Amino acid sequence: TGLSTSTVIVMSGHHWLLAWIGLELNTLSILPMIMKSGHPRATEATTKYFLIQATAAALILFAATMNAWTTGQWHMTSHLTSMATTAISLAIMLKLGLAPMHAWYPEVLQGSTITTAMIISTWQKIAPLTLLYLMSDQLPTKVLLLIGLLSALVAGWMGLNQTQTRKIMALSSIAHMGWLLVAMALNPNLALLILTLYITMTTAMFMSLNTTTMKTLTDLGTTWTQSPTLTTLTVLTLFSLGGLPPLTGFLPKWLTLNELCHTKLTPFATMLALASLPSLYFYIRMTYLTVLTIPPATTNMEHKWRPHNHIPLLLSTTASLATLLLPMTSVLIPN
């Protein structure tokens, strides 16, 4: 309830003080969920998350106060000074865990449960991105493009040697946020579509990991004994996250690169497309370990001796949407 209320406060108000209150409520609401397991790693993750989010929110409040002192306006849609715009943008990048302020994000997700990691990677992105959307006509375009490209590059390279699925999903989230930031700099409505598709694909992937209890790459080879259908959906979702056609994940990359080319930023579009290749490699590596390897301690029986996992309705829905939406491009594409 706290999470939803705080996000609504940020989205409904156009006052910087209300936005700050919403962000703080949003942070305080998720902290008990992260520390619920009581494990020392969870406590550490909670502390890191609190310090980062509180620092970013304080910077937003400071920048908004300095702007109000200069212009006499507290409304988000009013003119912002260049200092306030840059400071607020960088604070939101810190909240989202974008490069070069990304080091906390994989560690926090690794210390959380898979369900909490899913909430941090999806719902917790909405409030900061709402602020960016409301400021879209005043954003420093060059800064956003640079941070977006850097996030896609850094997340791809860092993901190459990871073995923990939650850390891989965290770096995947950073890379996707990089693409979203590039879209936000060019066409905010396109960024809104990309956010919706990102939340759909990430929810499907996290729920698959949670249902099959896949916490490390070595767990991936054992999933086929639980549910071949779920394993197939997981593989398709991984391909979709990698941006391969004809799956849904190709749509945001295609539209973003198309927008960049129309803006005569073809060299930048080329670099961004190349930056997604390392990410695609670690998605395909996960797919290979899921489908084409047999675990060393496999049983001789066709099915493992374990309770049947109930597949949630939300998982089947989001996984279907994460794979089948590309033919609806003409309907989804924003003006």
Coordinates of C-alpha atoms in Angstrom, one line a residue:
T1 CA 0.0 0.0 0.0
G2 CA 2.8 2.4 0.9
L3 CA 4.5 1.7 -2.4
S4 CA 1.4 2.4 -4.5
T5 CA 0.4 5.5 -2.4
S6 CA 3.9 7.1 -2.7
T7 CA 4.0 6.5 -6.5
V8 CA 0.6 8.0 -6.9
I9 CA 1.7 11.1 -4.9
V10 CA 4.7 11.6 -7.3
M11 CA 2.6 11.1 -10.4
S12 CA -0.4 13.2 -9.4
G13 CA 1.3 16.3 -8.0
H14 CA 3.3 18.9 -10.0
H15 CA 4.9 20.4 -6.9
W16 CA 8.5 19.6 -6.0
L17 CA 7.9 19.2 -2.3
L18 CA 5.1 16.7 -3.0
A19 CA 7.4 14.8 -5.3
W20 CA 10.1 14.7 -2.6
I21 CA 7.6 13.4 0.0
G22 CA 6.4 10.7 -2.5
L23 CA 10.0 9.6 -3.2
E24 CA 10.8 9.3 0.5
L25 CA 7.6 7.3 1.2
N26 CA 8.5 5.1 -1.7
T27 CA 11.9 4.4 -0.2
L28 CA 10.6 3.8 3.4
S29 CA 7.9 1.5 2.1
I30 CA 10.3 -0.9 0.4
L31 CA 12.9 -1.1 3.2
P32 CA 11.0 -3.6 5.4
M33 CA 10.4 -5.8 2.3
I34 CA 14.2 -6.0 1.6
M35 CA 15.1 -6.7 5.2
K36 CA 12.3 -9.2 5.9
S37 CA 14.4 -12.3 5.5
G38 CA 16.7 -11.2 8.4
H39 CA 19.8 -12.4 6.6
P40 CA 22.9 -10.2 7.1
R41 CA 23.1 -9.7 3.3
A42 CA 19.5 -8.4 3.4
T43 CA 20.4 -6.0 6.2
E44 CA 23.4 -4.8 4.2
A45 CA 21.3 -4.4 1.1
T46 CA 18.7 -2.4 3.0
T47 CA 21.3 -0.1 4.4
K48 CA 22.8 0.5 1.0
Y49 CA 19.4 1.1 -0.6
F50 CA 18.4 3.5 2.1
L51 CA 21.6 5.6 1.9
I52 CA 21.6 5.8 -1.9
Q53 CA 17.9 6.7 -2.1
A54 CA 18.0 9.2 0.8
T55 CA 21.1 10.9 -0.8
A56 CA 19.3 11.2 -4.2
A57 CA 16.1 12.5 -2.6
A58 CA 18.0 15.1 -0.6
L59 CA 19.8 16.3 -3.7
I60 CA 16.4 16.6 -5.5
L61 CA 15.0 18.7 -2.6
F62 CA 18.2 20.8 -2.5
A63 CA 18.1 21.5 -6.2
A64 CA 14.3 22.3 -6.1
T65 CA 14.8 24.6 -3.2
M66 CA 17.6 26.5 -4.9
N67 CA 15.5 26.8 -8.0
A68 CA 12.5 28.1 -6.0
W69 CA 14.9 30.6 -4.4
T70 CA 16.0 31.8 -7.8
T71 CA 12.7 31.7 -9.8
G72 CA 10.1 31.8 -7.1
Q73 CA 8.4 28.7 -8.5
W74 CA 7.9 25.2 -7.0
H75 CA 6.0 23.7 -9.9
M76 CA 7.7 21.0 -12.0
T77 CA 6.4 22.4 -15.3
S78 CA 7.8 25.9 -14.6
H79 CA 11.2 27.0 -15.8
L80 CA 14.2 25.4 -14.1
T81 CA 17.7 26.8 -13.9
S82 CA 20.4 24.8 -15.6
M83 CA 22.0 23.9 -12.3
A84 CA 18.7 22.6 -10.9
T85 CA 17.9 20.6 -14.1
T86 CA 21.3 19.0 -14.1
A87 CA 21.3 18.2 -10.4
I88 CA 17.8 16.7 -10.4
S89 CA 18.6 14.7 -13.5
L90 CA 21.8 13.2 -11.9
A91 CA 19.9 12.5 -8.7
I92 CA 17.3 10.6 -10.6
M93 CA 20.1 8.7 -12.4
L94 CA 21.4 7.7 -8.9
K95 CA 18.0 6.6 -7.9
L96 CA 17.6 4.4 -11.0
G97 CA 21.1 3.0 -10.6
L98 CA 22.5 4.1 -14.0
A99 CA 26.2 4.2 -14.8
P100 CA 28.5 5.6 -13.5
M101 CA 26.3 5.5 -10.3
H102 CA 25.4 1.9 -10.7
A103 CA 27.6 -0.1 -8.3
W104 CA 25.0 -0.3 -5.5
Y105 CA 22.2 -1.8 -7.7
P106 CA 23.5 -5.4 -8.3
E107 CA 24.5 -5.7 -4.6
V108 CA 21.1 -4.6 -3.4
L109 CA 19.3 -7.1 -5.7
Q110 CA 21.6 -9.9 -4.7
G111 CA 20.8 -9.3 -1.0
S112 CA 17.1 -9.3 -1.6
T113 CA 14.7 -12.1 -2.3
I114 CA 13.7 -12.6 -6.0
T115 CA 10.3 -11.2 -5.5
T116 CA 11.7 -8.0 -3.8
A117 CA 14.3 -7.7 -6.5
M118 CA 11.4 -7.8 -9.1
I119 CA 9.7 -4.9 -7.2
I120 CA 12.9 -2.9 -7.1
S121 CA 13.5 -3.5 -10.8
T122 CA 10.0 -2.6 -11.9
W123 CA 7.7 -0.7 -9.6
Q124 CA 10.4 1.3 -8.0
K125 CA 11.4 2.7 -11.4
I126 CA 8.0 4.4 -12.0
A127 CA 8.3 7.3 -9.6
P128 CA 11.8 8.6 -10.7
L129 CA 10.9 8.1 -14.4
T130 CA 7.7 10.1 -13.8
L131 CA 9.8 13.0 -12.7
L132 CA 12.0 12.7 -15.8
Y133 CA 8.9 12.5 -18.0
L134 CA 7.4 15.7 -16.4
M135 CA 10.8 17.5 -17.0
S136 CA 11.2 16.1 -20.5
D137 CA 11.2 19.5 -22.3
Q138 CA 13.9 20.8 -20.0
L139 CA 16.3 17.8 -19.8
P140 CA 20.0 18.1 -20.7
T141 CA 19.8 16.0 -23.9
K142 CA 23.6 15.4 -24.2
V143 CA 23.9 14.3 -20.6
L144 CA 21.0 11.8 -21.0
L145 CA 22.4 10.4 -24.3
L146 CA 25.9 10.0 -22.7
I147 CA 24.6 8.3 -19.5
G148 CA 22.3 6.1 -21.6
L149 CA 25.2 4.9 -23.8
L150 CA 27.5 4.5 -20.8
S151 CA 24.9 2.4 -18.9
A152 CA 24.3 0.1 -21.9
L153 CA 28.1 -0.4 -22.3
V154 CA 29.0 -0.9 -18.6
A155 CA 26.1 -3.2 -17.8
G156 CA 26.9 -5.4 -20.8
W157 CA 30.6 -5.8 -19.9
M158 CA 29.9 -6.3 -16.2
G159 CA 27.4 -9.0 -16.9
L160 CA 29.9 -11.2 -18.8
N161 CA 31.4 -12.8 -15.7
Q162 CA 28.4 -13.0 -13.4
T163 CA 27.0 -16.3 -12.2
Q164 CA 24.2 -15.0 -9.9
T165 CA 20.9 -14.6 -11.8
R166 CA 19.8 -11.7 -9.6
K167 CA 23.0 -9.8 -10.4
I168 CA 22.6 -10.6 -14.1
M169 CA 19.0 -9.3 -14.0
A170 CA 20.2 -6.1 -12.2
L171 CA 22.8 -5.5 -15.0
S172 CA 20.1 -6.2 -17.5
S173 CA 17.9 -3.6 -15.9
I174 CA 20.8 -1.0 -16.0
A175 CA 21.2 -1.7 -19.7
H176 CA 17.5 -1.4 -20.4
M177 CA 17.3 1.9 -18.4
G178 CA 20.2 3.1 -20.6
W179 CA 18.1 2.5 -23.7
L180 CA 15.1 4.1 -22.0
L181 CA 17.1 7.2 -21.1
V182 CA 18.2 7.6 -24.8
A183 CA 14.5 7.4 -25.8
M184 CA 13.5 9.9 -23.1
A185 CA 16.0 12.4 -24.5
L186 CA 14.4 12.1 -28.0
N187 CA 10.8 11.2 -27.6
P188 CA 9.2 10.9 -24.0
N189 CA 6.1 9.1 -25.4
L190 CA 8.4 6.4 -26.9
A191 CA 10.1 6.1 -23.5
L192 CA 6.8 5.5 -21.9
L193 CA 6.1 2.6 -24.3
I194 CA 9.7 1.2 -23.6
L195 CA 9.1 1.4 -19.9
T196 CA 5.8 -0.6 -20.2
L197 CA 7.5 -3.3 -22.3
Y198 CA 10.5 -3.4 -20.0
I199 CA 8.3 -3.9 -16.9
T200 CA 6.4 -6.7 -18.7
M201 CA 9.6 -8.6 -19.8
T202 CA 11.4 -8.2 -16.5
T203 CA 8.3 -9.3 -14.5
A204 CA 8.0 -12.4 -16.6
M205 CA 11.7 -13.2 -16.1
F206 CA 11.8 -12.7 -12.4
M207 CA 8.6 -14.7 -11.9
S208 CA 10.2 -17.6 -13.9
L209 CA 13.3 -17.4 -11.7
N210 CA 11.1 -17.4 -8.6
T211 CA 8.9 -20.3 -9.7
T212 CA 11.9 -22.5 -10.6
T213 CA 14.1 -21.2 -7.8
M214 CA 17.0 -20.4 -10.2
K215 CA 19.5 -18.4 -8.2
T216 CA 22.7 -19.3 -10.0
L217 CA 23.7 -20.3 -13.5
T218 CA 24.3 -23.9 -12.3
D219 CA 20.6 -24.1 -11.3
L220 CA 19.5 -23.4 -14.9
G221 CA 20.2 -26.9 -16.2
T222 CA 17.7 -28.5 -13.7
T223 CA 14.6 -26.6 -14.7
W224 CA 13.5 -28.8 -17.6
T225 CA 12.5 -31.5 -15.1
Q226 CA 10.0 -29.2 -13.4
S227 CA 8.1 -27.9 -16.4
P228 CA 9.1 -28.1 -20.0
T229 CA 6.5 -25.4 -20.9
L230 CA 7.9 -23.0 -18.3
T231 CA 11.4 -23.6 -19.5
T232 CA 10.4 -22.8 -23.1
L233 CA 8.7 -19.6 -21.9
T234 CA 11.8 -18.6 -19.9
V235 CA 14.1 -19.2 -22.9
L236 CA 11.8 -17.0 -25.1
T237 CA 11.7 -14.3 -22.5
L238 CA 15.5 -14.3 -22.3
F239 CA 15.7 -13.9 -26.1
S240 CA 13.1 -11.1 -25.9
L241 CA 15.2 -9.3 -23.2
G242 CA 18.2 -9.6 -25.6
G243 CA 16.2 -7.8 -28.2
L244 CA 16.0 -10.6 -30.8
P245 CA 13.2 -10.5 -33.5
P246 CA 10.4 -11.5 -33.9
L247 CA 9.9 -11.1 -30.1
T248 CA 8.6 -8.1 -28.1
G249 CA 12.1 -7.1 -26.9
F250 CA 13.1 -6.2 -30.5
L251 CA 10.5 -3.4 -30.5
P252 CA 12.1 -0.9 -28.1
K253 CA 15.5 -1.3 -29.6
W254 CA 14.1 -1.0 -33.1
L255 CA 12.1 2.2 -32.3
T256 CA 15.0 3.8 -30.4
L257 CA 17.5 3.2 -33.2
N258 CA 14.9 4.4 -35.7
E259 CA 14.4 7.6 -33.7
L260 CA 18.2 8.1 -33.4
C261 CA 18.6 7.7 -37.2
H262 CA 15.8 10.2 -37.9
T263 CA 17.6 12.7 -35.6
K264 CA 20.8 12.3 -37.7
L265 CA 22.6 10.5 -34.8
T266 CA 23.6 7.4 -36.8
P267 CA 27.1 7.0 -35.3
F268 CA 25.5 7.2 -31.8
A269 CA 22.9 4.6 -32.9
T270 CA 25.7 2.3 -34.1
M271 CA 27.6 2.5 -30.8
L272 CA 24.3 1.9 -28.9
A273 CA 23.5 -1.2 -31.0
L274 CA 27.1 -2.6 -30.5
A275 CA 26.8 -1.9 -26.8
S276 CA 23.8 -4.3 -26.6
L277 CA 25.9 -7.2 -28.0
P278 CA 27.6 -8.2 -24.6
S279 CA 24.1 -8.2 -23.0
L280 CA 22.9 -10.4 -25.7
Y281 CA 25.8 -12.8 -25.1
F282 CA 25.0 -13.3 -21.4
Y283 CA 21.3 -13.8 -22.2
I284 CA 22.2 -16.5 -24.8
R285 CA 24.6 -18.0 -22.3
M286 CA 21.7 -18.4 -19.8
T287 CA 19.6 -19.9 -22.6
Y288 CA 22.4 -22.4 -23.5
L289 CA 22.7 -23.5 -19.9
T290 CA 19.0 -23.9 -19.6
V291 CA 18.3 -25.8 -22.8
L292 CA 21.5 -27.5 -24.0
T293 CA 23.3 -28.7 -20.9
I294 CA 22.6 -31.6 -18.5
P295 CA 23.5 -31.0 -14.8
P296 CA 26.3 -33.2 -13.5
A297 CA 24.2 -34.5 -10.6
T298 CA 21.0 -35.2 -12.7
T299 CA 18.7 -38.0 -11.7
N300 CA 18.0 -41.1 -13.8
M301 CA 14.2 -40.4 -13.5
E302 CA 12.3 -38.3 -16.0
H303 CA 10.9 -36.1 -13.2
K304 CA 12.5 -34.9 -10.0
W305 CA 11.0 -36.0 -6.7
R306 CA 9.7 -32.6 -5.7
P307 CA 6.3 -30.9 -5.3
H308 CA 4.6 -29.6 -8.4
N309 CA 5.2 -25.9 -8.9
H310 CA 2.1 -23.9 -9.5
I311 CA 2.7 -21.5 -12.4
P312 CA 1.0 -18.1 -11.5
L313 CA -1.4 -16.6 -14.0
L314 CA 0.6 -13.3 -14.0
L315 CA 3.7 -15.3 -15.2
S316 CA 1.9 -16.9 -18.2
T317 CA 0.3 -13.5 -19.1
T318 CA 3.5 -11.4 -18.9
A319 CA 5.6 -14.2 -20.6
S320 CA 3.1 -14.3 -23.5
L321 CA 3.2 -10.5 -23.8
A322 CA 7.0 -10.5 -23.6
T323 CA 7.1 -12.7 -26.7
L324 CA 4.1 -11.9 -28.9
L325 CA 3.7 -8.1 -29.1
L326 CA 5.9 -7.3 -32.1
P327 CA 3.1 -7.8 -34.7
M328 CA 1.2 -5.1 -32.8
T329 CA 3.9 -2.5 -33.4
S330 CA 1.6 -0.2 -35.5
V331 CA -0.9 -0.1 -32.7
L332 CA 1.6 0.5 -29.9
I333 CA 3.9 3.0 -31.6
P334 CA 3.5 6.5 -30.1
N335 CA 2.9 9.6 -32.3

